[in-house]
């Protein structure tokens, strides 16, 4: 007897197991035409193509044929390129059949109809899309999970992909995944697999209709920028017009999943995290939308992943950096993200149109985000609350109400009594005080953290059933606490922008471009007050020259550009438009930007390019922010080969600006000199960053954004070696203004070492950082930071067993743990209470593990706090994956006798 089994185990992942990353160097001759990348199917999202300078190149990849075509722009061709990619465990375009027509079909055989009483009403099933060119793949998984800390439960998952033709000149592409889990994916990998995602596309060469979980992104605009993960519809079409004009129109309508926010994260010396993200209005607990975050360290965007720069817990909104990243007290961490703001139903509408004839480009854009004020998702506003929102206009921070409920006395809850005393000036002072008196304790209060000096209450003590808060009398009119019983009412808002622009070629190398934009922001849709400042205007005009050659600059290509821009007082953007540290480089703080002001900007630059090792760029920037800032920036970069193997890289920045009554002077310089040897690449780097904010009246230094000098020696491998390593040591001295004078503040010595070795089936990588910090002007103890991480991955046999080991140590923080004990219904608790001191108050040390079923009346619950304690962390991860051999599938299964 012969038995066949089809195994579908999630943890074996026959069709979804990813191989380790492969990196290979290809000479220029192999890149001129399309070639087969690998014998297995590669993941297109994992393909990276880089040259020796780290520049990336676009490409086209065809999954069905495994062909990769590198796209080169311009005439320059690199000597070689490095292509890195990951593969699936199977070959998707491989033909798999159980029987073939040639082997099992006999055209000379006689057939007889043995059916008895055939009935026409039999249930005949037919495919929805009967097509030989429609490729379908997927899986339906059923699993059982259990463990020593959880009960047995059943989970399921659906994964379905469709791609191919469903009709004449009509194709479909669909990705449907669903898992019955109520949380987002973990943010510890570079690519994220959505748990619940539905995307269906109908398309051909002239149109595309996408429905489901769609990603919206701007197509062409100078002012309008957005990147949104939404649920809705998006339609795109291409068509021809008269006189050789070609056009493309797009429209979309959707429901937003989240709101955009950008915050500066406060950090600590040598502490990798976790660092909690807050909302733009100081919300303590937010849920970050998966794959929406962009993390920047000192202006450089980091990469997510356990083996990269950081990991993130989307549900807790916490970021933890890996030991590959050194965090110091001078580091600048800024995060752009979308968070789940679920106060109102929020819609996104938009349309755009592009039109070109090869010489003239013309485009229009419209985009709108708007809350539906008549559809609050969780809270229905009372008429009094709506009237309060309508009366505050754009000052939504004034729409606050106390969260006080009058309840019956309950000894298991923290209740308060109302106290009325005589305050300053004879006015009555009303506040609430914790009480256990059954005759007075009838008020249940909700407290919100508002920041130091912003509230009238503070934490007093921690009891078994929660935290007790106490009233703090004001000093004059200034609050002294950091908690409040007032809660701000969420106000519905809207953002809108329309743009129109054109680009005109005025020669072989030059083109003129211009754009005008109208924006509108309404901070409170319940109120018509302050609506006169909703609208804003922005425009810009520029001239660009590219790829112009001059006889007196042999081998160099000239590029130049100049641009003039104006933004009115109330003009605002949808998402971030400029680079992450644009305003910081002008000496502006977050408080400076809160006041709206008109802006005028002008910049021009010239650039000479020979290759990646020889180029020059100079840029001058003028900016005027009405009644706030007037300044000039100069930027320059210069890369050159001094000799055959000696390279010099230089970067220069200078700022002179008047900010209010202060003068801001800033100079930055970086020089890197290296020798490209056949085996080793030694070098020296000097960094200078001097910023001074000076009081114009007495020439004293008020503050500094950064002020240091750094010397670094480094040694790394040549690209031709199979082993990659880097070792460096840096000496840095920082200054800080003390009594109006810049004085030496800290001395630091930092050493780094990294190593990476790749074999055919194994890879080993590691990093080590050692940093000593000494304070020079303050009586503070020195600080020591040690970070290290080792990663190993390898396979045994023919990739049947894969092992991955990761070990890391470093400085970190942990949340201070607080516990409460709450009553559990029906005796489903774990603890019992014994009033040891007889005061009738439940205290933490009076709860014990219950032995008898009738005593299990309370459950112990962890309560998150905002207080962190520093700790040294050690992390060890080990993962093993196994799969059945490929010949088992080719043999038709397992034979049993």
mmCIF file of N, CA and C in Angstrom, residues 79 82 93 128 227 236 254 323 356 446 478 528 619 648 722 773 817 856:
data_model
loop_
_atom_site.group_PDB
_atom_site.id
_atom_site.type_symbol
_atom_site.label_atom_id
_atom_site.label_comp_id
_atom_site.label_asym_id
_atom_site.label_seq_id
_atom_site.Cartn_x
_atom_site.Cartn_y
_atom_site.Cartn_z
ATOM 1 N N UNK A 79 33.039 49.909 -12.192
ATOM 2 C CA UNK A 79 33.830 48.736 -12.546
ATOM 3 C C UNK A 79 33.157 47.441 -12.113
ATOM 4 N N UNK A 82 28.116 45.290 -6.142
ATOM 5 C CA UNK A 82 27.793 44.239 -5.176
ATOM 6 C C UNK A 82 26.280 44.066 -5.118
ATOM 7 N N UNK A 93 9.111 29.317 -10.175
ATOM 8 C CA UNK A 93 8.763 29.102 -11.576
ATOM 9 C C UNK A 93 9.019 27.668 -12.025
ATOM 10 N N UNK A 128 -13.559 30.501 -10.261
ATOM 11 C CA UNK A 128 -13.981 31.883 -10.437
ATOM 12 C C UNK A 128 -13.287 32.523 -11.632
ATOM 13 N N UNK A 227 3.045 59.899 2.763
ATOM 14 C CA UNK A 227 3.233 58.449 2.655
ATOM 15 C C UNK A 227 2.307 57.821 3.692
ATOM 16 N N UNK A 236 -5.520 54.499 -11.120
ATOM 17 C CA UNK A 236 -4.509 55.195 -11.910
ATOM 18 C C UNK A 236 -4.691 54.825 -13.370
ATOM 19 N N UNK A 254 -10.079 56.818 0.825
ATOM 20 C CA UNK A 254 -9.677 55.811 1.806
ATOM 21 C C UNK A 254 -10.009 56.274 3.213
ATOM 22 N N UNK A 323 23.480 47.026 20.010
ATOM 23 C CA UNK A 323 24.872 47.410 20.336
ATOM 24 C C UNK A 323 25.677 47.928 19.153
ATOM 25 N N UNK A 356 2.622 65.490 -20.150
ATOM 26 C CA UNK A 356 3.908 65.843 -20.718
ATOM 27 C C UNK A 356 3.925 65.605 -22.220
ATOM 28 N N UNK A 446 -9.860 60.336 37.774
ATOM 29 C CA UNK A 446 -8.889 59.901 36.769
ATOM 30 C C UNK A 446 -7.846 60.998 36.637
ATOM 31 N N UNK A 478 1.078 79.615 40.311
ATOM 32 C CA UNK A 478 1.862 78.580 39.634
ATOM 33 C C UNK A 478 1.586 77.205 40.243
ATOM 34 N N UNK A 528 -16.098 77.713 14.457
ATOM 35 C CA UNK A 528 -15.818 78.614 13.346
ATOM 36 C C UNK A 528 -14.900 79.757 13.749
ATOM 37 N N UNK A 619 27.241 75.291 -2.052
ATOM 38 C CA UNK A 619 25.865 75.755 -1.958
ATOM 39 C C UNK A 619 25.782 76.911 -0.985
ATOM 40 N N UNK A 648 41.096 62.027 -0.313
ATOM 41 C CA UNK A 648 40.758 63.056 0.664
ATOM 42 C C UNK A 648 39.291 63.423 0.504
ATOM 43 N N UNK A 722 38.039 38.905 1.472
ATOM 44 C CA UNK A 722 36.833 38.162 1.831
ATOM 45 C C UNK A 722 36.408 38.454 3.266
ATOM 46 N N UNK A 773 34.167 58.098 29.532
ATOM 47 C CA UNK A 773 33.773 59.505 29.564
ATOM 48 C C UNK A 773 34.188 60.108 30.896
ATOM 49 N N UNK A 817 8.958 48.400 37.943
ATOM 50 C CA UNK A 817 7.732 47.599 37.987
ATOM 51 C C UNK A 817 6.866 47.992 39.184
ATOM 52 N N UNK A 856 -8.866 32.527 46.772
ATOM 53 C CA UNK A 856 -8.325 33.120 45.545
ATOM 54 C C UNK A 856 -9.252 34.220 45.036
#
